[in-house]
Short mmCIF file of C-alpha atoms and ligand atoms in Angstrom, two decimals:
data_model
loop_
_atom_site.label_atom_id
_atom_site.label_comp_id
_atom_site.label_asym_id
_atom_site.label_seq_id
_atom_site.Cartn_x
_atom_site.Cartn_y
_atom_site.Cartn_z
CA MET A 172 71.38 154.68 120.05
CA PHE A 173 73.77 153.82 122.69
CA ASN A 174 72.67 150.46 123.84
CA THR A 175 74.57 148.40 121.25
CA ARG A 176 77.90 149.74 122.37
CA VAL A 177 80.56 147.45 124.04
CA LYS A 178 82.73 149.21 126.42
CA VAL A 179 86.62 149.47 125.39
CA LYS A 180 87.73 147.14 128.55
CA ALA A 181 85.43 144.37 127.14
CA LEU A 182 86.50 144.68 123.56
CA LEU A 183 90.12 144.42 124.70
CA ALA A 184 89.35 141.05 126.12
CA THR A 185 87.32 139.80 123.02
CA GLU A 186 88.30 137.30 120.62
CA PRO A 187 88.38 139.19 117.43
CA LYS A 188 86.43 137.41 114.81
CA ASN A 189 85.80 140.05 111.98
CA GLN A 190 82.57 140.65 114.10
CA GLU A 191 80.75 144.06 113.89
CA VAL A 192 80.89 146.14 116.98
CA THR A 193 79.95 149.51 117.91
CA VAL A 194 82.33 151.56 120.23
CA MET A 195 81.99 155.10 121.75
CA GLY A 196 84.45 157.28 123.45
CA TRP A 197 86.82 160.09 123.41
CA VAL A 198 89.79 160.40 121.22
CA ARG A 199 93.13 160.31 122.83
CA HIS A 200 95.05 160.79 119.97
CA PHE A 201 95.18 160.56 116.24
CA ARG A 202 98.27 159.38 114.34
CA ASN A 203 99.16 159.51 110.88
CA ASN A 204 95.42 160.33 109.73
CA GLN A 205 94.77 156.34 110.37
CA PHE A 206 95.09 155.38 113.93
CA ILE A 207 92.66 156.76 116.62
CA ALA A 208 93.32 155.80 120.18
CA LEU A 209 89.69 155.81 121.77
CA ASN A 210 89.09 155.54 125.39
CA ASP A 211 85.80 155.69 127.47
CA GLY A 212 86.95 155.54 130.79
CA SER A 213 86.31 151.58 131.44
CA THR A 214 90.19 151.28 131.63
CA ASN A 215 93.34 153.22 130.83
CA ASN A 216 93.91 151.29 127.96
CA THR A 217 92.67 152.67 124.52
CA LEU A 218 91.15 150.94 121.65
CA GLN A 219 92.94 151.38 118.17
CA ILE A 220 90.38 152.52 115.42
CA VAL A 221 91.87 152.19 112.12
CA VAL A 222 90.34 154.46 109.62
CA ALA A 223 91.88 153.06 106.09
CA LEU A 224 93.41 155.85 104.02
CA GLY A 225 91.18 157.42 101.31
CA ALA A 226 88.15 155.89 102.96
CA PHE A 227 86.76 158.95 104.96
CA ASP A 228 86.43 162.58 104.04
CA ASP A 229 88.93 164.99 104.72
CA SER A 230 86.41 167.07 106.34
CA LEU A 231 85.81 164.24 108.78
CA LEU A 232 89.31 163.47 109.64
CA LYS A 233 90.06 166.75 110.64
CA ARG A 234 87.38 166.73 113.39
CA ILE A 235 89.05 163.76 115.09
CA THR A 236 90.91 165.51 117.42
CA PRO A 237 91.98 164.83 121.13
CA GLY A 238 88.95 165.03 123.27
CA ALA A 239 86.70 164.81 120.50
CA ALA A 240 83.63 162.05 121.05
CA LEU A 241 83.09 159.56 118.62
CA LYS A 242 80.70 156.64 117.59
CA VAL A 243 82.53 154.09 115.77
CA VAL A 244 81.10 151.03 113.80
CA GLY A 245 83.48 148.47 112.48
CA GLU A 246 84.89 145.00 112.57
CA LEU A 247 86.99 143.83 115.52
CA ILE A 248 90.06 142.31 113.79
CA PRO A 249 93.40 140.89 115.45
CA SER A 250 95.81 143.80 115.51
CA LEU A 251 98.75 143.83 113.09
CA GLY A 252 100.33 146.54 115.25
CA LYS A 253 102.63 146.14 118.58
CA GLY A 254 100.95 146.78 121.77
CA GLN A 255 97.35 145.63 121.49
CA LYS A 256 95.73 142.19 120.35
CA VAL A 257 92.51 143.70 118.67
CA GLU A 258 91.57 146.79 116.90
CA VAL A 259 88.66 147.81 115.08
CA LYS A 260 88.69 148.68 111.24
CA ALA A 261 86.15 151.32 111.06
CA HIS A 262 83.12 151.30 108.62
CA SER A 263 81.72 154.49 109.96
CA VAL A 264 82.89 157.25 112.18
CA GLU A 265 80.36 159.60 113.55
CA ILE A 266 81.56 162.90 115.58
CA LEU A 267 79.21 163.20 118.42
CA GLY A 268 80.86 165.90 120.13
CA ASP A 269 83.76 168.04 118.57
CA CYS A 270 86.58 169.35 120.52
CA ASN A 271 88.31 172.26 119.36
CA PRO A 272 92.10 171.55 119.56
CA GLU A 273 92.99 175.37 119.91
CA GLN A 274 91.10 175.43 123.22
CA TYR A 275 91.08 171.97 124.61
CA PRO A 276 93.31 172.18 127.88
CA LEU A 277 94.22 168.54 127.70
CA GLN A 278 96.82 168.37 124.93
CA LEU A 279 99.04 165.55 125.85
CA LYS A 280 102.16 167.19 124.10
CA ASN A 281 103.46 168.37 127.59
CA LYS A 282 102.50 165.99 130.39
CA PRO A 283 100.24 168.21 132.80
CA THR A 284 101.31 168.59 136.30
CA LEU A 285 98.95 167.54 139.00
CA GLU A 286 98.71 171.01 140.36
CA TYR A 287 97.60 172.19 136.67
CA LEU A 288 95.13 169.14 136.51
CA ARG A 289 93.53 170.30 139.75
CA GLU A 290 92.62 173.64 138.31
CA ILE A 291 90.91 171.58 135.57
CA ALA A 292 89.30 169.04 137.79
CA HIS A 293 86.14 169.04 135.40
CA LEU A 294 88.41 167.08 132.64
CA ARG A 295 91.05 165.65 134.75
CA PHE A 296 89.11 162.40 134.84
CA ARG A 297 89.99 162.00 131.40
CA THR A 298 93.79 161.44 132.11
CA ASN A 299 95.37 157.92 133.27
CA THR A 300 96.32 159.04 136.61
CA PHE A 301 92.96 160.34 137.44
CA GLY A 302 91.15 157.31 135.45
CA ALA A 303 92.91 154.87 137.93
CA VAL A 304 92.39 156.86 140.88
CA PHE A 305 88.80 157.19 140.44
CA ARG A 306 88.10 153.81 139.48
CA VAL A 307 90.04 152.46 142.56
CA ARG A 308 87.94 154.98 144.72
CA HIS A 309 84.60 153.46 143.39
CA ALA A 310 85.94 149.96 143.99
CA LEU A 311 87.29 151.19 147.59
CA ALA A 312 83.71 152.41 148.20
CA PHE A 313 82.05 149.10 147.01
CA ALA A 314 84.43 147.05 149.37
CA ILE A 315 83.44 149.06 152.41
CA HIS A 316 79.93 148.13 151.94
CA LYS A 317 80.77 144.54 151.28
CA PHE A 318 83.06 144.12 154.54
CA TYR A 319 80.29 145.38 156.76
CA ASN A 320 77.33 143.62 154.93
CA GLU A 321 79.16 140.32 155.15
CA LYS A 322 79.61 140.93 158.74
CA GLY A 323 76.18 141.83 159.17
CA PHE A 324 76.39 145.48 160.06
CA VAL A 325 73.45 147.87 159.62
CA TYR A 326 74.44 150.89 157.32
CA LEU A 327 72.95 153.79 159.18
CA HIS A 328 72.35 157.19 157.39
CA THR A 329 73.26 159.79 159.77
CA PRO A 330 72.38 163.48 159.32
CA VAL A 331 74.42 165.95 157.47
CA ILE A 332 72.68 168.90 159.26
CA THR A 333 72.93 168.67 162.93
CA ALA A 334 72.55 170.99 166.05
CA SER A 335 75.49 168.99 167.71
CA ASP A 336 79.43 169.26 167.76
CA ALA A 337 80.37 165.51 167.74
CA GLU A 338 83.91 166.00 168.46
CA GLY A 339 83.62 169.28 170.59
CA ALA A 340 86.13 171.00 168.81
CA GLY A 341 84.23 173.57 167.48
CA GLU A 342 85.39 173.50 163.86
CA MET A 343 81.72 173.41 162.05
CA PHE A 344 80.29 175.22 158.96
CA ARG A 345 77.25 177.07 160.16
CA VAL A 346 73.92 176.23 158.24
CA SER A 347 71.75 179.10 158.38
CA THR A 348 68.99 180.96 156.30
CA LEU A 349 69.18 184.17 158.30
CA PRO A 350 70.16 187.13 156.38
CA PHE A 351 73.67 187.74 156.76
CA ASP A 352 73.55 191.59 156.65
CA ASN A 353 70.69 191.86 159.29
CA PRO A 354 70.16 188.87 161.38
CA PRO A 355 67.62 189.07 164.14
CA ARG A 356 69.42 189.70 167.38
CA LYS A 357 68.29 189.07 171.06
CA ASP A 358 68.28 191.82 173.66
CA ASP A 359 71.97 191.36 174.43
CA GLY A 360 72.85 191.73 170.84
CA THR A 361 73.72 188.16 170.12
CA ILE A 362 72.04 186.30 166.94
CA ASP A 363 68.63 185.00 167.65
CA PHE A 364 68.89 181.55 166.10
CA SER A 365 65.42 180.73 167.33
CA GLU A 366 64.18 182.54 164.10
CA ASP A 367 66.51 180.74 162.09
CA PHE A 368 65.18 177.61 159.79
CA PHE A 369 65.52 175.00 162.35
CA GLY A 370 64.62 177.30 165.20
CA ARG A 371 68.19 176.88 166.48
CA ALA A 372 71.71 177.07 165.57
CA THR A 373 72.73 174.43 163.25
CA ASN A 374 76.02 173.37 161.28
CA LEU A 375 77.20 170.69 158.92
CA THR A 376 78.28 167.34 160.73
CA VAL A 377 81.85 166.91 161.52
CA SER A 378 81.01 163.08 162.45
CA GLY A 379 77.90 160.66 162.54
CA GLN A 380 79.43 158.96 165.47
CA LEU A 381 77.03 160.27 167.89
CA GLU A 382 74.00 159.16 166.02
CA GLY A 383 75.96 155.91 165.26
CA GLU A 384 76.11 155.30 168.85
CA LEU A 385 72.13 155.39 169.14
CA GLY A 386 71.96 152.89 166.33
CA ALA A 387 74.55 150.21 167.86
CA MET A 388 72.38 150.45 170.99
CA ALA A 389 69.78 148.59 169.06
CA PHE A 390 71.42 147.08 166.11
CA SER A 391 74.56 146.19 168.04
CA GLU A 392 76.74 146.95 164.98
CA ILE A 393 76.17 149.77 162.65
CA TYR A 394 78.38 151.61 160.18
CA THR A 395 78.11 155.10 158.63
CA PHE A 396 79.63 156.15 155.44
CA GLY A 397 79.11 159.56 154.23
CA PRO A 398 80.59 163.27 153.90
CA THR A 399 81.48 165.09 156.91
CA PHE A 400 82.66 168.71 157.17
CA ARG A 401 85.40 170.51 159.33
CA ALA A 402 85.93 174.21 159.24
CA GLU A 403 89.62 173.58 160.45
CA ASN A 404 92.18 176.02 158.67
CA SER A 405 94.45 173.36 157.89
CA ASN A 406 96.13 174.05 154.18
CA THR A 407 97.86 170.71 154.16
CA ALA A 408 98.17 167.83 151.68
CA ARG A 409 96.09 165.78 154.11
CA HIS A 410 93.23 168.06 155.16
CA LEU A 411 90.18 168.65 153.31
CA ALA A 412 87.17 170.93 154.51
CA GLU A 413 84.87 168.07 153.05
CA PHE A 414 85.89 164.63 153.28
CA TRP A 415 84.14 161.12 153.49
CA MET A 416 84.42 158.99 156.40
CA ILE A 417 83.51 155.47 157.47
CA GLU A 418 82.30 155.23 161.15
CA PRO A 419 81.47 151.75 162.46
CA GLU A 420 80.16 151.61 166.02
CA MET A 421 79.81 148.29 167.67
CA ALA A 422 77.91 147.42 171.18
CA PHE A 423 79.66 144.75 173.22
CA TYR A 424 83.20 145.72 172.00
CA ASP A 425 86.10 146.89 174.07
CA LEU A 426 89.11 148.76 172.63
CA GLU A 427 90.85 145.49 171.80
CA ASP A 428 87.88 144.18 169.78
CA ASN A 429 87.77 147.57 168.02
CA MET A 430 91.52 147.52 167.07
CA ASP A 431 91.02 144.01 165.90
CA LEU A 432 88.17 145.20 163.40
CA ALA A 433 89.98 148.18 162.36
CA GLU A 434 93.25 146.16 161.40
CA SER A 435 91.04 143.54 159.56
CA PHE A 436 89.13 146.28 157.86
CA ILE A 437 92.12 148.05 156.37
CA ARG A 438 93.58 144.47 155.30
CA TYR A 439 90.50 143.86 153.59
CA LEU A 440 90.22 146.88 151.61
CA ILE A 441 93.75 146.80 150.53
CA GLN A 442 93.33 143.06 149.41
CA TYR A 443 90.00 143.76 147.52
CA VAL A 444 91.59 146.61 145.47
CA MET A 445 94.87 144.42 145.00
CA GLU A 446 92.54 141.69 143.50
CA HIS A 447 89.90 143.75 141.63
CA ASN A 448 92.14 146.71 140.47
CA ARG A 449 95.56 145.35 139.58
CA GLU A 450 95.80 146.91 136.42
CA ASP A 451 95.17 150.69 137.87
CA LEU A 452 97.38 149.91 140.98
CA GLU A 453 100.20 148.83 138.49
CA PHE A 454 99.74 151.97 136.72
CA LEU A 455 99.74 154.10 139.87
CA ALA A 456 102.75 152.29 141.34
CA GLN A 457 104.77 153.12 138.00
CA ARG A 458 103.39 156.64 138.50
CA LEU A 459 104.78 156.83 141.89
CA ALA A 460 108.18 155.43 141.17
CA GLU A 461 108.44 157.98 138.58
CA GLU A 462 107.70 160.73 141.08
CA GLU A 463 110.00 159.27 143.69
CA LYS A 464 112.81 159.56 141.19
CA GLN A 465 112.46 163.15 141.47
CA LYS A 466 113.21 163.13 145.34
CA PRO A 467 116.44 163.02 146.92
CA GLN A 468 117.48 159.50 148.09
CA ALA A 469 117.13 160.00 151.58
CA GLU A 470 113.54 160.82 151.18
CA ARG A 471 112.62 158.10 148.69
CA SER A 472 110.40 155.09 150.22
CA GLU A 473 112.06 151.81 150.65
CA MET A 474 109.19 149.84 149.03
CA GLY A 475 107.28 150.58 145.91
CA LEU A 476 103.36 150.93 146.12
CA ILE A 477 102.34 147.34 145.68
CA GLU A 478 105.24 146.10 147.80
CA LYS A 479 104.09 148.10 150.50
CA LEU A 480 100.50 147.05 150.17
CA GLU A 481 101.58 143.48 150.37
CA PHE A 482 103.44 144.26 153.17
CA VAL A 483 100.67 145.66 155.06
CA VAL A 484 98.38 142.60 154.33
CA ASN A 485 100.85 140.33 155.81
CA ASN A 486 102.20 141.85 158.76
CA ARG A 487 100.26 142.62 162.00
CA PHE A 488 100.20 146.32 163.10
CA GLU A 489 102.38 147.49 165.75
CA ARG A 490 100.46 148.23 168.98
CA ILE A 491 101.98 150.80 171.66
CA SER A 492 100.78 152.81 174.32
CA TYR A 493 100.75 156.64 173.99
CA THR A 494 103.29 156.73 176.93
CA GLU A 495 105.56 154.30 175.03
CA ALA A 496 105.32 156.39 172.02
CA ILE A 497 106.59 159.58 173.83
CA ASP A 498 109.34 157.39 175.22
CA ILE A 499 110.50 156.28 171.95
CA LEU A 500 110.46 159.84 170.50
CA LEU A 501 112.23 161.11 173.40
CA GLN A 502 114.95 158.49 172.93
CA SER A 503 115.22 159.07 169.34
CA PRO A 504 118.17 160.44 167.30
CA ALA A 505 115.79 162.97 165.61
CA TYR A 506 114.95 164.35 169.04
CA LYS A 507 118.54 164.33 170.40
CA LYS A 508 119.60 166.04 166.95
CA LYS A 509 116.94 168.66 167.34
CA LYS A 510 115.00 167.64 164.11
CA PHE A 511 111.51 167.87 165.52
CA GLN A 512 110.09 171.16 164.84
CA TYR A 513 107.31 170.73 167.89
CA GLU A 514 108.00 170.28 171.46
CA VAL A 515 107.91 166.41 172.74
CA LYS A 516 106.70 165.49 176.10
CA TRP A 517 104.09 163.54 177.91
CA GLY A 518 100.51 165.35 177.20
CA ILE A 519 101.17 166.83 173.65
CA ASP A 520 98.97 165.92 170.75
CA MET A 521 101.65 164.43 168.45
CA GLN A 522 102.09 166.33 165.20
CA SER A 523 102.52 164.68 162.00
CA GLU A 524 106.43 164.89 162.24
CA HIS A 525 106.21 162.55 165.28
CA GLU A 526 103.59 160.33 163.89
CA ARG A 527 105.54 159.80 160.94
CA TYR A 528 109.05 159.37 162.79
CA LEU A 529 107.14 156.44 164.71
CA VAL A 530 105.76 154.72 161.49
CA GLU A 531 108.18 155.28 159.03
CA LYS A 532 111.63 155.37 160.75
CA HIS A 533 110.99 153.50 164.05
CA PHE A 534 108.49 150.65 163.27
CA LYS A 535 108.58 151.03 159.36
CA LYS A 536 105.06 149.63 159.61
CA PRO A 537 101.44 150.68 160.61
CA VAL A 538 101.16 151.53 164.34
CA ILE A 539 98.12 151.64 166.75
CA VAL A 540 98.63 154.08 169.62
CA THR A 541 96.36 153.69 172.49
CA GLY A 542 95.98 155.50 175.86
CA TYR A 543 96.19 158.94 174.96
CA PRO A 544 96.19 161.69 177.44
CA ARG A 545 92.26 162.83 178.09
CA ASP A 546 92.89 166.43 177.80
CA ILE A 547 93.57 166.01 174.03
CA LYS A 548 90.64 163.93 173.40
CA ALA A 549 87.04 164.14 172.79
CA PHE A 550 84.57 163.89 175.59
CA TYR A 551 82.88 160.65 174.89
CA MET A 552 86.11 158.51 175.13
CA ARG A 553 86.15 156.02 178.00
CA GLN A 554 88.30 157.10 180.89
CA ASN A 555 91.07 154.76 182.34
CA ASP A 556 91.44 154.04 185.78
CA ASP A 557 94.63 156.00 185.97
CA GLY A 558 92.40 159.21 185.87
CA ARG A 559 94.84 160.88 183.16
CA THR A 560 94.17 158.70 179.93
CA VAL A 561 91.17 157.41 177.86
CA ALA A 562 90.82 154.24 175.88
CA ALA A 563 91.48 155.90 172.63
CA MET A 564 93.16 154.31 169.59
CA ASP A 565 94.73 155.80 166.62
CA ILE A 566 96.15 154.07 163.56
CA LEU A 567 99.12 155.77 162.08
CA VAL A 568 100.54 154.65 158.67
CA PRO A 569 103.64 155.42 156.59
CA GLY A 570 103.49 158.34 154.56
CA ILE A 571 100.47 159.59 155.91
CA GLY A 572 100.16 159.67 159.71
CA GLU A 573 96.80 159.21 161.33
CA ILE A 574 94.22 157.32 159.22
CA VAL A 575 91.98 156.06 161.89
CA GLY A 576 90.83 157.58 165.03
CA GLY A 577 88.62 155.88 167.45
CA SER A 578 87.89 154.75 171.00
CA GLN A 579 85.84 152.77 173.54
CA ARG A 580 83.16 154.72 174.37
CA GLU A 581 82.32 156.15 178.22
CA GLU A 582 79.43 154.14 178.79
CA ARG A 583 78.98 155.00 182.35
CA LEU A 584 76.23 157.98 182.86
CA GLU A 585 77.81 159.75 185.87
CA LYS A 586 81.40 159.43 184.26
CA LEU A 587 80.38 160.88 180.87
CA GLU A 588 78.25 163.78 182.51
CA ASN A 589 80.98 164.91 184.50
CA ARG A 590 83.60 165.00 181.67
CA MET A 591 80.81 166.64 179.51
CA LYS A 592 80.48 169.56 182.22
CA GLU A 593 84.38 169.78 182.59
CA MET A 594 84.42 170.20 178.87
CA HIS A 595 81.88 172.95 178.49
CA ILE A 596 79.60 170.31 176.44
CA PRO A 597 75.91 171.43 176.55
CA VAL A 598 74.67 168.66 178.70
CA GLU A 599 70.88 169.51 178.46
CA GLU A 600 70.99 169.65 174.78
CA MET A 601 72.51 166.25 174.44
CA TRP A 602 69.69 164.64 176.49
CA TRP A 603 69.03 162.07 173.55
CA TYR A 604 72.79 160.91 173.70
CA LEU A 605 72.80 160.65 177.47
CA ASP A 606 69.69 158.59 177.35
CA THR A 607 71.66 155.62 175.62
CA ARG A 608 73.38 155.65 179.04
CA ARG A 609 70.37 155.71 180.83
CA PHE A 610 68.53 152.99 178.89
CA GLY A 611 70.52 149.82 178.90
CA SER A 612 73.94 151.23 178.69
CA VAL A 613 76.62 148.64 177.51
CA PRO A 614 80.31 148.67 176.61
CA HIS A 615 80.64 149.88 173.07
CA ALA A 616 83.49 151.14 170.81
CA GLY A 617 84.04 152.59 167.31
CA PHE A 618 86.25 154.23 165.14
CA GLY A 619 86.38 156.61 162.07
CA LEU A 620 88.52 155.77 158.96
CA GLY A 621 89.12 158.85 156.70
CA PHE A 622 88.27 157.47 153.25
CA GLU A 623 90.46 159.96 151.30
CA ARG A 624 93.23 159.34 154.02
CA MET A 625 92.83 155.31 152.88
CA MET A 626 92.95 156.50 149.23
CA LEU A 627 96.23 158.11 149.58
CA PHE A 628 97.64 155.08 151.21
CA ILE A 629 96.26 152.83 148.63
CA THR A 630 96.75 154.75 145.41
CA GLY A 631 100.30 156.44 146.41
CA MET A 632 99.02 159.86 145.28
CA THR A 633 100.44 161.99 147.89
CA ASN A 634 98.07 165.30 147.99
CA ILE A 635 94.41 164.32 149.34
CA ARG A 636 93.14 166.76 146.82
CA ASP A 637 93.89 164.35 144.05
CA VAL A 638 91.82 161.51 145.62
CA ILE A 639 88.50 163.32 145.82
CA ALA A 640 86.83 164.45 142.61
CA PHE A 641 85.89 168.06 143.51
CA PRO A 642 88.10 169.14 146.68
CA ARG A 643 86.97 171.74 149.17
CA ALA A 644 89.87 173.46 151.15
CA PRO A 645 90.25 176.69 152.49
CA LYS A 646 89.71 179.48 149.59
CA SER A 647 89.00 176.47 147.33
CA ALA A 648 85.47 175.52 146.38
CA GLU A 649 85.49 175.72 142.53
CA PHE A 650 83.37 172.95 140.36
O1 4AD B 867 89.88 161.40 164.51
P1 4AD B 867 88.68 161.85 164.09
O2 4AD B 867 88.45 163.42 164.26
O3 4AD B 867 87.68 161.04 164.83
C1 4AD B 867 86.34 161.29 164.60
O4 4AD B 867 85.66 162.01 163.99
C2 4AD B 867 85.41 159.99 165.38
N1 4AD B 867 84.29 160.64 165.70
C3 4AD B 867 85.74 158.74 164.88
C4 4AD B 867 84.99 157.75 165.55
O5 4AD B 867 85.41 157.34 166.40
N2 4AD B 867 83.52 157.40 164.95
O6 4AD B 867 88.52 161.56 162.51
C5 4AD B 867 88.69 160.29 161.96
C6 4AD B 867 89.54 160.21 160.87
C7 4AD B 867 90.98 160.63 161.03
O7 4AD B 867 91.98 159.41 161.54
C8 4AD B 867 91.32 160.94 159.49
O8 4AD B 867 91.69 159.78 158.75
C9 4AD B 867 90.16 161.39 159.11
O9 4AD B 867 88.98 161.03 159.71
N3 4AD B 867 90.06 163.18 158.97
C10 4AD B 867 90.16 163.90 157.79
N4 4AD B 867 90.46 163.51 156.46
C11 4AD B 867 90.58 164.58 155.66
N5 4AD B 867 90.62 165.70 156.04
C12 4AD B 867 90.21 166.18 157.35
N6 4AD B 867 90.32 167.23 157.75
C13 4AD B 867 90.30 165.16 158.34
N7 4AD B 867 90.10 165.13 159.56
C14 4AD B 867 89.93 163.84 160.03
MG1 MG B 868 92.03 161.99 165.16
#
């Protein structure tokens, strides 16, 4: 039934020669009982369907309402109207699915807000904004695989359920089949997880890195790309409880190599989308420009979306040490005027306001910060000779802050073991991880790019819940 259909995007690019075509999609609007704007998600543009006056029953015309699904067979002809090159003169119109206009929440009379659309996330794909966002998301996912495939990296699927805490931050969702109301208990009253499904306590993974390192110790270069989960109670426009992360892990890489890879990766992704999703990006740039108009002058960004992306492609990222970053902050007018809410001194975990000052006000471009204090970073990072910093690197970008977190890994068994003990990481349970340091350990490095943060950067959307189809955040798991 459906296989002769041609998608709207293809038809809009077809030479009209009165050929018969079949098209299917959803009605965006129906004007003057004659002109249907039909969309099938292949593009934000709609195909105009002309139903000649008097050619169809009133009872059928009444059912052509926004949201209704149609099958149209007709002739592809040059359009007489402005705004489109082709249109379809309908010979037959079949209603595949009615849409009650009284109940349909997506009436385009009043432009729905992004907040409202979040509440109807099951329908928001049908709007231009989310059409563009999710086509870009698709392209970006594809480009990620293309990038690593071209470099010979092996795509490794790391587990979603795991017994370890890769980041050691304790922000995990428990996975259990034990009864909540009456779990088995040990003599000391604590829950007896040996009776649980896996015979031990398990959780959803916060990162595939540790398993990724195991792969890198054989394939030399791997990457993961999958969902990760964090039970951090951060109700912000930049945090999700379920987000996707790309984690490459490379043997024979030091921190410098790691930064070079991350930088070229980000550039490649932006270039790919600029080349393949031009139309959607232009739409999103326009959307952002309108959103910016609502803001006071001082808060508006200096560049438009596409200008910003081009700038990032054409300019190297700034590279500074954490110590330099803190010095810049301490000498900033913002600090002197007490504009920062959080304290600034060597040793702090920089807050979003600090990161954004560095990239938006000081450098006005992406910045890679290296050499963080070891006390604020994970146990697996390589310890520097100064005894107080580690070979970490974070990439910060305008409008968002941290987009990449990574490091060179501690490949020296003794140093790693000692650090784990200091940080109360269960060394015995991690025997398999430590084995890599026993059997042919090599310098290696890797990083994690937050997929949704990258989406925010590329699409210019401002809330992370608008770049993932069905966001999971504190008190929010609808759909
Ligand atoms: O800095 P993070 O915690 O690093 C890791 O997980 C390492 N294991 C990565 C590695 O070296 N293989 O997270 C990496 C990135 C962050 O820079 C951020 O972009 C994103 O993941 N991220 C989040 N994105 C959305 N919501 C959250 N709650 C996020 N937490 C981290
Ligand atoms: Mg981080």
